[in-house]
Short mmCIF file of C-alpha atoms and ligand atoms in Angstrom, two decimals:
data_model
loop_
_atom_site.label_atom_id
_atom_site.label_comp_id
_atom_site.label_asym_id
_atom_site.label_seq_id
_atom_site.Cartn_x
_atom_site.Cartn_y
_atom_site.Cartn_z
CA UNK A 1 11.66 0.57 -9.91
CA UNK A 2 9.84 0.72 -6.63
CA UNK A 3 7.43 -1.50 -4.58
CA UNK A 4 4.89 1.09 -3.23
CA UNK A 5 3.38 -1.30 -0.62
CA UNK A 6 5.02 -4.32 1.17
CA UNK A 7 5.41 -5.78 4.83
CA UNK A 8 9.22 -6.28 4.99
CA UNK A 9 9.06 -6.22 8.89
CA UNK A 10 6.54 -9.11 8.85
CA UNK A 11 7.91 -12.18 10.82
CA UNK A 12 7.78 -14.02 7.35
CA UNK A 13 11.07 -12.27 6.52
CA UNK A 14 12.73 -12.17 10.02
CA UNK A 15 15.10 -15.35 9.00
CA UNK A 16 16.29 -14.28 5.55
CA UNK A 17 15.66 -10.48 5.25
CA UNK A 18 19.00 -9.83 3.73
CA UNK A 19 18.58 -12.34 1.04
CA UNK A 20 14.94 -10.87 0.29
CA UNK A 21 16.63 -7.34 0.09
CA UNK A 22 19.45 -8.90 -2.22
CA UNK A 23 16.77 -10.36 -4.45
CA UNK A 24 14.97 -6.97 -4.69
CA UNK A 25 18.26 -4.89 -5.63
CA UNK A 26 19.34 -7.60 -8.02
CA UNK A 27 15.83 -7.11 -9.66
CA UNK A 28 16.18 -3.46 -9.84
CA UNK A 29 14.22 -2.38 -7.02
CA UNK A 30 15.79 0.73 -5.71
CA UNK A 31 13.32 1.27 -2.84
CA UNK A 32 10.10 0.28 -1.07
CA UNK A 33 7.37 1.58 0.98
CA UNK A 34 7.10 -0.83 4.16
CA UNK A 35 3.74 -0.78 6.04
CA UNK A 36 3.83 -1.08 9.64
CA UNK A 37 0.88 -1.62 11.88
CA UNK A 38 0.85 1.45 14.39
CA UNK A 39 -0.53 -0.76 17.26
CA UNK A 40 1.99 -3.52 16.90
CA UNK A 41 5.41 -2.81 19.28
CA UNK A 42 7.06 -6.28 18.02
CA UNK A 43 6.80 -5.15 14.32
CA UNK A 44 8.43 -1.80 15.23
CA UNK A 45 11.12 -3.47 16.80
CA UNK A 46 11.68 -5.42 13.49
CA UNK A 47 11.33 -2.26 11.72
CA UNK A 48 14.48 -1.03 13.02
CA UNK A 49 16.12 -4.15 11.87
CA UNK A 50 14.81 -3.44 8.29
CA UNK A 51 15.86 0.16 8.44
CA UNK A 52 19.35 -0.74 9.48
CA UNK A 53 19.57 -3.44 6.65
CA UNK A 54 18.40 -1.31 3.63
CA UNK A 55 18.65 2.31 2.80
CA UNK A 56 15.94 1.77 0.30
CA UNK A 57 13.22 1.49 2.94
CA UNK A 58 10.63 4.14 3.88
CA UNK A 59 7.93 3.59 6.03
CA UNK A 60 4.29 4.07 6.48
CA UNK A 61 2.18 3.27 9.59
CA UNK A 62 -1.73 3.31 10.37
CA UNK A 63 -4.12 1.31 12.21
CA UNK A 64 -5.56 -1.46 9.86
CA UNK A 65 -9.29 -1.83 9.60
CA UNK A 66 -8.93 -5.61 10.79
CA UNK A 67 -7.56 -4.17 14.17
CA UNK A 68 -9.82 -1.24 14.47
CA UNK A 69 -12.38 -3.22 16.67
CA UNK A 70 -9.61 -2.92 19.56
CA UNK A 71 -10.19 0.64 19.68
CA UNK A 72 -14.14 0.71 20.00
CA UNK A 73 -15.01 3.75 21.96
CA UNK A 74 -11.30 4.67 22.35
CA UNK A 75 -10.56 6.50 19.07
CA UNK A 76 -8.68 9.43 21.06
CA UNK A 77 -6.53 6.74 22.42
CA UNK A 78 -5.88 5.38 18.90
CA UNK A 79 -5.21 8.89 17.80
CA UNK A 80 -2.37 9.12 20.36
CA UNK A 81 -1.09 5.84 19.23
CA UNK A 82 -0.93 6.69 15.75
CA UNK A 83 0.59 10.01 16.35
CA UNK A 84 3.56 8.42 18.50
CA UNK A 85 3.81 5.61 15.84
CA UNK A 86 4.32 8.29 12.92
CA UNK A 87 7.12 9.94 15.04
CA UNK A 88 8.80 6.87 16.19
CA UNK A 89 8.82 5.06 12.89
CA UNK A 90 9.70 8.21 10.91
CA UNK A 91 6.68 7.58 8.71
CA UNK A 92 6.32 9.40 5.48
CA UNK A 93 2.57 8.23 5.04
CA UNK A 94 -0.37 7.11 7.21
CA UNK A 95 -1.39 3.40 6.33
CA UNK A 96 -2.65 1.08 5.67
CA UNK A 97 -6.06 2.37 6.75
CA UNK A 98 -9.31 1.93 5.40
CA UNK A 99 -12.46 -0.28 5.49
CA UNK A 100 -12.87 -3.96 5.11
CA UNK A 101 -16.49 -5.14 4.90
CA UNK A 102 -15.27 -8.40 3.11
CA UNK A 103 -13.72 -9.89 6.37
CA UNK A 104 -15.76 -7.69 8.86
CA UNK A 105 -13.14 -8.27 11.51
CA UNK A 106 -14.02 -5.17 13.23
CA UNK A 107 -17.67 -3.56 13.51
CA UNK A 108 -18.11 -1.47 10.73
CA UNK A 109 -19.11 1.93 12.64
CA UNK A 110 -15.86 1.65 14.64
CA UNK A 111 -13.85 0.87 11.37
CA UNK A 112 -15.39 4.29 9.94
CA UNK A 113 -14.44 6.07 13.23
CA UNK A 114 -10.96 4.84 13.40
CA UNK A 115 -10.51 5.42 9.62
CA UNK A 116 -11.71 8.91 9.45
CA UNK A 117 -9.55 9.74 12.60
CA UNK A 118 -6.58 8.71 10.91
CA UNK A 119 -7.47 10.71 7.64
CA UNK A 120 -7.83 13.61 9.85
CA UNK A 121 -4.31 13.19 11.28
CA UNK A 122 -2.64 12.58 7.81
CA UNK A 123 -4.29 15.91 6.71
CA UNK A 124 -2.88 17.56 10.03
CA UNK A 125 0.67 16.16 9.21
CA UNK A 126 0.48 16.89 5.61
CA UNK A 127 1.07 13.25 4.67
CA UNK A 128 -0.63 10.79 2.22
CA UNK A 129 -2.53 7.99 3.05
CA UNK A 130 -2.30 4.35 1.97
CA UNK A 131 -5.77 2.94 1.61
CA UNK A 132 -7.15 -0.42 2.27
CA UNK A 133 -10.73 -1.04 0.80
CA UNK A 134 -12.51 -4.00 0.33
CA UNK A 135 -16.30 -4.37 -0.77
CA UNK A 136 -16.35 -0.59 0.91
CA UNK A 137 -15.68 1.67 -1.90
CA UNK A 138 -18.89 4.05 -1.13
CA UNK A 139 -17.79 4.63 2.62
CA UNK A 140 -14.39 4.85 1.72
CA UNK A 141 -14.74 7.46 -0.94
CA UNK A 142 -17.28 9.47 1.46
CA UNK A 143 -14.77 9.61 4.33
CA UNK A 144 -11.88 10.68 1.98
CA UNK A 145 -14.05 13.29 0.45
CA UNK A 146 -14.97 14.62 3.88
CA UNK A 147 -11.48 15.06 4.89
CA UNK A 148 -10.94 17.89 2.32
CA UNK A 149 -8.99 18.78 -0.53
CA UNK A 150 -5.62 18.25 0.82
CA UNK A 151 -6.16 14.47 1.24
CA UNK A 152 -4.19 12.53 -0.93
CA UNK A 153 -2.98 9.20 -1.33
CA UNK A 154 -3.20 5.60 -2.92
CA UNK A 155 -5.83 2.99 -3.31
CA UNK A 156 -3.44 0.04 -2.39
CA UNK A 157 -3.99 -3.40 -3.97
CA UNK A 158 -6.90 -2.12 -6.07
CA UNK A 159 -9.32 -4.85 -7.23
CA UNK A 160 -12.46 -2.83 -7.77
CA UNK A 161 -14.12 -2.07 -11.22
CA UNK A 162 -13.12 0.68 -13.69
CA UNK A 163 -16.12 2.66 -12.37
CA UNK A 164 -14.74 2.38 -8.97
CA UNK A 165 -11.47 3.51 -10.09
CA UNK A 166 -12.82 6.62 -11.57
CA UNK A 167 -14.41 7.59 -8.43
CA UNK A 168 -10.89 7.39 -6.71
CA UNK A 169 -9.20 9.18 -9.64
CA UNK A 170 -12.07 11.91 -8.85
CA UNK A 171 -10.27 12.60 -5.74
CA UNK A 172 -6.76 12.61 -7.48
CA UNK A 173 -5.89 9.42 -5.82
CA UNK A 174 -3.33 6.86 -7.33
CA UNK A 175 -4.46 3.22 -8.01
CA UNK A 176 -1.92 0.75 -7.05
CA UNK A 177 -1.94 -2.56 -8.85
CA UNK A 178 -0.72 -5.84 -7.00
CA UNK A 179 0.24 -9.21 -8.25
CA UNK A 180 -3.37 -10.11 -8.58
CA UNK A 181 -3.29 -8.53 -12.02
CA UNK A 182 -1.25 -11.69 -13.05
CA UNK A 183 -3.78 -14.13 -12.22
CA UNK A 184 -5.44 -16.10 -15.06
CA UNK A 185 -8.88 -14.92 -13.92
CA UNK A 186 -8.12 -11.40 -13.23
CA UNK A 187 -8.88 -10.00 -16.53
CA UNK A 188 -11.19 -7.33 -15.04
CA UNK A 189 -8.07 -5.83 -13.07
CA UNK A 190 -5.95 -5.88 -16.25
CA UNK A 191 -8.73 -3.70 -17.56
CA UNK A 192 -8.60 -1.30 -14.92
CA UNK A 193 -4.66 -1.35 -14.97
CA UNK A 194 -5.03 -0.47 -18.69
CA UNK A 195 -7.63 2.30 -17.86
CA UNK A 196 -5.82 4.13 -15.13
CA UNK A 197 -4.06 7.56 -16.50
CA UNK A 198 -0.39 6.85 -16.78
CA UNK A 199 0.48 9.58 -14.12
CA UNK A 200 -1.99 7.84 -11.69
CA UNK A 201 -0.59 4.35 -11.50
CA UNK A 202 1.47 2.67 -9.08
CA UNK A 203 2.64 -0.89 -8.42
CA UNK A 204 3.04 -3.00 -5.41
CA UNK A 205 3.58 -6.62 -4.02
CA UNK A 206 1.73 -6.55 -0.70
CA UNK A 207 4.53 -8.86 0.19
CA UNK A 208 4.65 -11.50 1.92
CA UNK A 209 0.90 -11.81 0.65
CA UNK A 210 -0.36 -12.19 -2.97
CA UNK A 211 2.80 -13.57 -4.77
CA UNK A 212 2.17 -13.08 -8.79
CA UNK A 213 2.22 -15.81 -11.10
CA UNK A 214 4.53 -17.79 -11.58
CA UNK A 215 5.32 -17.87 -7.71
CA UNK A 216 1.52 -18.13 -6.55
CA UNK A 217 1.26 -19.54 -3.25
CA UNK A 218 4.64 -18.92 -2.27
CA UNK A 219 5.85 -16.15 0.12
CA UNK A 220 5.94 -12.95 -1.95
CA UNK A 221 8.81 -10.59 -1.80
CA UNK A 222 9.40 -7.39 -3.30
CA UNK A 223 11.83 -8.46 -6.29
CA UNK A 224 8.65 -10.07 -7.71
CA UNK A 225 6.82 -6.58 -8.45
CA UNK A 226 8.53 -7.15 -11.79
CA UNK A 227 5.98 -9.80 -12.66
CA UNK A 228 3.31 -7.32 -12.04
CA UNK A 229 5.36 -4.51 -13.84
CA UNK A 230 5.52 -6.86 -17.01
CA UNK A 231 1.79 -7.59 -16.75
CA UNK A 232 0.87 -4.05 -16.47
CA UNK A 233 3.03 -2.99 -19.30
CA UNK A 234 1.53 -5.80 -21.53
CA UNK A 235 -1.99 -4.78 -20.41
CA UNK A 236 -1.45 -1.05 -21.40
CA UNK A 237 0.48 -2.07 -24.56
CA UNK A 238 3.34 0.24 -23.61
CA UNK A 239 7.29 -0.21 -23.55
CA UNK A 240 8.57 -1.36 -20.32
CA UNK A 241 11.11 1.44 -20.30
CA UNK A 242 8.37 3.88 -20.86
CA UNK A 243 6.29 2.50 -18.04
CA UNK A 244 9.07 2.03 -15.65
CA UNK A 245 9.95 5.86 -15.89
CA UNK A 246 6.52 6.79 -15.48
CA UNK A 247 5.92 4.60 -12.19
CA UNK A 248 9.13 5.74 -10.79
CA UNK A 249 8.06 9.45 -11.31
CA UNK A 250 4.60 8.54 -9.85
CA UNK A 251 6.09 7.01 -6.80
CA UNK A 252 8.24 9.80 -6.22
CA UNK A 253 5.62 12.47 -6.79
CA UNK A 254 3.41 10.80 -4.03
CA UNK A 255 6.36 9.88 -1.78
CA UNK A 256 9.24 12.14 -2.35
CA UNK A 257 11.28 10.86 0.54
CA UNK A 258 11.71 7.51 -1.63
CA UNK A 259 13.83 9.87 -3.86
CA UNK A 260 16.48 10.34 -1.31
CA UNK A 261 17.60 6.62 -1.25
CA UNK A 262 21.26 5.67 -2.05
CA UNK A 263 21.20 3.97 -5.70
ZN1 LIG B 301 -4.21 -4.09 2.58
ZN1 LIG B 302 -0.71 -4.53 2.85
#
């Protein structure tokens, strides 16, 4: 079992990181993809602590759409920051990157420029992308498609419709389901979780955010990816053993470096 997206270097875990890692291992989580902000040096320092604490961690880094606004008119500088972060954090993926038109913390044209630049960097480095897209599926798909056939990756914390999922699948992207799928009113997302082809499906926590039922409202942690796993198995009406094997294979197909962690 893997958690394909969490923020273990977040200050929320600084005080009890070892316990959080113990919980994850005890729950059968053998590895996680830890997302880092490329433009956050304090988090990079904590990432070294995370790296030392658990061999099961691999890193992804990128400039989040919420922070893109800081790079208005300086996309070349943002590229340098991203490239340096990819190297210094030994990142195996670029992300999370994308577009967020729900919060609109950054001007949309700046979000698009910074996102497109990062897709190009991922292409050059031959790394997958981890996509954050909120109320922005049209522009997200357009920018990914414009990146060329080598662009590959995952739509993280997918909350769109079946039709929107289909468009991401048309680009050969993976769809990652978060703990939102356990929320009582998330029937539409469970429908998506049942719809996605078995070989395109991933699961994640997005910890410390989005704790699943029955932990809703608490700080989320990678161990609780199990709750989402069980809900997805139920939604798809498949045996948990089979789903577990499939999800592990999918994670390793997208992120082979997670296969090198000690068991
Ligand atoms: Zn996100
Ligand atoms: Zn995230």
